[in-house]
Amino acid sequence: MRICVYLGSSAGTNPLYREAADQFGTLLAQRGIGLVYGGGTVGLMGVIADAVCAAGGEVIGVIPEALRAREHDHQGISELHVVQTMHERKAMMANLADGFVTLPGGIGTFEEMFEAWCWSQLGYHNKPVGLLDVGGFYSGLRQFIDNVVDEGFLQPRHRAMLIVEKDPETMIERIANFVPPENEHWLGARDV
């Protein structure tokens, strides 16, 4: 099994974010779960890759050529794929992974998480999508998403497709044990 982790190319201001990336990476390796990520050595991306490597796990990075200088592609990982575009990067990461988890990050991280969740809702994949709310980093986003449900723009069943946890071990358990609904189309006829 491999989990694609979306997280910041910056480390953020709170040391808790680095600790969470390190802990999550170590837990993945200990569970025998491979990491698929953005391929860089900077920020939280580098922290999680280093943690998985240090614990003897598999790390697959995917990085666009244009970002190699800025994100400093990681040379110590199991595999590094260099692609031409962000679209190729995201598609390859999705194809290599059995699930997705988002840790703290910026707009690129948010965009990747929302795309994976949207693809799930549209039925392009039936892989679990998780949001690890480290230290309440995503509490405002969670409230916003719940408001989107209240305002009628997101169905509760589609909101439930996003797994939200605060504890890394619980998140890994839920992702690893995820069973997609059988013979259910994520979107009903009235949604299309």
Coordinates of C-alpha atoms in Angstrom, one line a residue:
M1 CA 0.0 0.0 0.0
R2 CA 1.1 3.6 -0.7
I3 CA -0.3 6.8 0.6
C4 CA 0.0 10.1 -1.3
V5 CA 0.7 12.8 1.2
Y6 CA 0.1 16.5 0.3
L7 CA 1.9 19.0 2.6
G8 CA 3.9 22.2 2.5
S9 CA 7.1 23.0 0.7
S10 CA 7.6 25.3 3.7
A11 CA 7.8 24.2 7.3
G12 CA 5.4 26.7 8.7
T13 CA 5.9 28.7 11.9
N14 CA 4.8 26.1 14.4
P15 CA 7.3 23.3 15.3
L16 CA 4.3 21.0 15.7
Y17 CA 3.9 20.8 11.9
R18 CA 7.5 19.4 11.5
E19 CA 6.9 17.0 14.4
A20 CA 3.6 15.8 12.8
A21 CA 5.3 15.3 9.4
D22 CA 8.1 13.4 11.0
Q23 CA 5.8 11.2 13.1
F24 CA 3.4 10.5 10.2
G25 CA 6.4 9.5 7.9
T26 CA 7.8 7.2 10.6
L27 CA 4.4 5.6 11.2
L28 CA 3.9 4.9 7.5
A29 CA 7.3 3.1 7.3
Q30 CA 6.6 1.2 10.5
R31 CA 3.3 0.0 9.0
G32 CA 4.9 -1.0 5.7
I33 CA 3.0 1.7 3.8
G34 CA 4.9 3.6 1.1
L35 CA 5.0 7.3 0.7
V36 CA 4.1 9.1 -2.6
Y37 CA 4.9 12.8 -2.4
G38 CA 6.1 15.9 -4.3
G39 CA 9.7 14.8 -4.5
G40 CA 11.4 17.8 -2.8
T41 CA 13.7 18.2 0.2
V42 CA 12.3 21.5 1.4
G43 CA 9.8 22.2 4.1
L44 CA 7.5 19.5 5.4
M45 CA 7.9 17.6 2.2
G46 CA 11.6 17.0 3.1
V47 CA 10.7 16.2 6.7
I48 CA 8.3 13.4 5.8
A49 CA 10.5 11.9 3.1
D50 CA 13.5 11.9 5.4
A51 CA 11.4 10.3 8.2
V52 CA 10.2 7.5 5.9
C53 CA 13.7 6.9 4.6
A54 CA 15.2 6.9 8.1
A55 CA 12.7 4.2 9.2
G56 CA 13.5 2.1 6.1
G57 CA 10.3 2.7 4.1
E58 CA 9.6 3.2 0.4
V59 CA 9.5 6.8 -0.8
I60 CA 8.4 7.8 -4.3
G61 CA 8.7 11.4 -5.4
V62 CA 7.2 13.1 -8.4
I63 CA 8.5 16.6 -9.3
P64 CA 8.0 18.8 -12.3
E65 CA 11.2 19.9 -14.1
A66 CA 10.4 23.5 -13.5
L67 CA 10.4 23.0 -9.7
R68 CA 13.5 21.0 -9.3
A69 CA 15.7 24.0 -8.5
R70 CA 13.2 25.5 -6.0
E71 CA 12.1 22.3 -4.3
H72 CA 15.5 20.6 -4.5
D73 CA 14.6 17.2 -5.7
H74 CA 15.4 14.5 -3.1
Q75 CA 18.2 12.1 -4.2
G76 CA 18.0 9.8 -1.2
I77 CA 14.6 8.3 -1.9
S78 CA 13.5 5.0 -3.5
E79 CA 12.3 6.5 -6.8
L80 CA 12.2 10.0 -8.2
H81 CA 10.0 10.8 -11.3
V82 CA 10.7 14.0 -13.1
V83 CA 7.7 15.2 -15.2
Q84 CA 7.0 18.2 -17.3
T85 CA 3.8 19.7 -15.8
M86 CA 1.9 20.0 -12.5
H87 CA -0.9 18.1 -14.2
E88 CA 1.4 15.2 -14.9
R89 CA 2.7 15.3 -11.4
K90 CA -0.7 15.1 -9.8
A91 CA -1.9 12.4 -12.1
M92 CA 1.2 10.2 -11.5
M93 CA 1.0 10.7 -7.8
A94 CA -2.7 9.7 -7.8
N95 CA -2.0 6.7 -9.9
L96 CA 0.8 5.5 -7.7
A97 CA -1.2 5.9 -4.5
D98 CA -3.9 3.9 -2.8
G99 CA -5.1 6.8 -0.7
F100 CA -4.5 10.5 0.1
V101 CA -3.7 12.4 3.3
T102 CA -3.2 16.1 3.6
L103 CA -1.0 17.7 6.3
P104 CA -0.5 21.5 6.8
G105 CA 0.5 23.4 3.8
G106 CA -0.4 26.3 1.5
I107 CA -2.6 26.8 -1.5
G108 CA -0.8 24.1 -3.6
T109 CA -1.5 21.7 -0.8
F110 CA -5.2 22.7 -0.5
E111 CA -5.6 22.5 -4.3
E112 CA -4.2 19.0 -4.4
M113 CA -6.4 17.8 -1.5
F114 CA -9.6 19.4 -3.0
E115 CA -8.8 17.8 -6.4
A116 CA -8.4 14.3 -4.9
W117 CA -11.6 14.7 -2.9
C118 CA -13.5 16.1 -6.0
W119 CA -12.2 13.2 -8.1
S120 CA -13.6 10.8 -5.5
Q121 CA -17.0 12.6 -5.5
L122 CA -17.1 12.4 -9.3
G123 CA -16.2 8.7 -9.3
Y124 CA -12.8 9.0 -10.9
H125 CA -11.4 6.9 -8.1
N126 CA -12.7 5.2 -5.0
K127 CA -9.6 5.8 -2.8
P128 CA -9.8 7.4 0.7
V129 CA -9.0 11.1 1.1
G130 CA -7.9 12.3 4.6
L131 CA -7.3 15.6 6.2
L132 CA -4.9 15.5 9.2
D133 CA -5.8 18.5 11.4
V134 CA -2.5 19.0 13.1
G135 CA -2.9 21.4 16.1
G136 CA -6.2 22.7 14.8
F137 CA -4.5 24.0 11.5
Y138 CA -7.6 23.0 9.5
S139 CA -10.3 23.9 12.0
G140 CA -11.4 27.0 10.0
L141 CA -11.4 25.0 6.8
R142 CA -13.5 22.3 8.5
Q143 CA -16.0 24.9 9.6
F144 CA -16.1 26.4 6.1
I145 CA -16.8 23.0 4.6
D146 CA -19.5 22.3 7.1
N147 CA -21.0 25.7 6.1
V148 CA -20.9 24.7 2.5
V149 CA -23.1 21.7 3.5
D150 CA -25.4 23.9 5.5
E151 CA -25.8 26.2 2.5
G152 CA -26.7 23.4 0.2
F153 CA -23.7 23.3 -2.0
L154 CA -22.3 20.0 -0.7
Q155 CA -24.3 16.9 0.2
P156 CA -23.6 15.4 3.7
R157 CA -22.7 12.1 2.1
H158 CA -20.0 13.8 0.0
R159 CA -18.8 15.7 3.1
A160 CA -18.5 12.4 4.8
M161 CA -16.1 11.2 2.1
L162 CA -13.4 13.4 3.6
I163 CA -11.8 11.6 6.5
V164 CA -10.8 14.2 9.2
E165 CA -8.6 13.2 12.1
K166 CA -6.3 14.9 14.6
D167 CA -4.3 11.8 15.5
P168 CA -1.8 10.4 12.9
E169 CA -2.2 6.8 14.0
T170 CA -6.0 7.0 13.8
M171 CA -5.7 8.5 10.3
I172 CA -3.4 5.8 9.1
E173 CA -5.8 3.1 10.5
R174 CA -8.8 4.7 8.8
I175 CA -7.0 5.1 5.4
A176 CA -5.5 1.6 5.6
N177 CA -8.9 0.0 6.5
F178 CA -11.0 2.1 4.1
V179 CA -13.6 0.1 2.2
P180 CA -15.3 2.0 -0.6
P181 CA -19.1 1.6 -0.8
E182 CA -20.0 -1.3 -3.1
N183 CA -21.8 -0.6 -6.4
E184 CA -22.5 3.0 -5.4
H185 CA -22.0 5.9 -7.8
W186 CA -20.7 8.8 -5.8
L187 CA -22.9 11.2 -7.7
G188 CA -26.6 10.5 -8.0
A189 CA -28.5 11.3 -11.2
R190 CA -29.7 14.7 -9.9
D191 CA -26.1 15.7 -9.1
V192 CA -24.8 15.5 -12.6

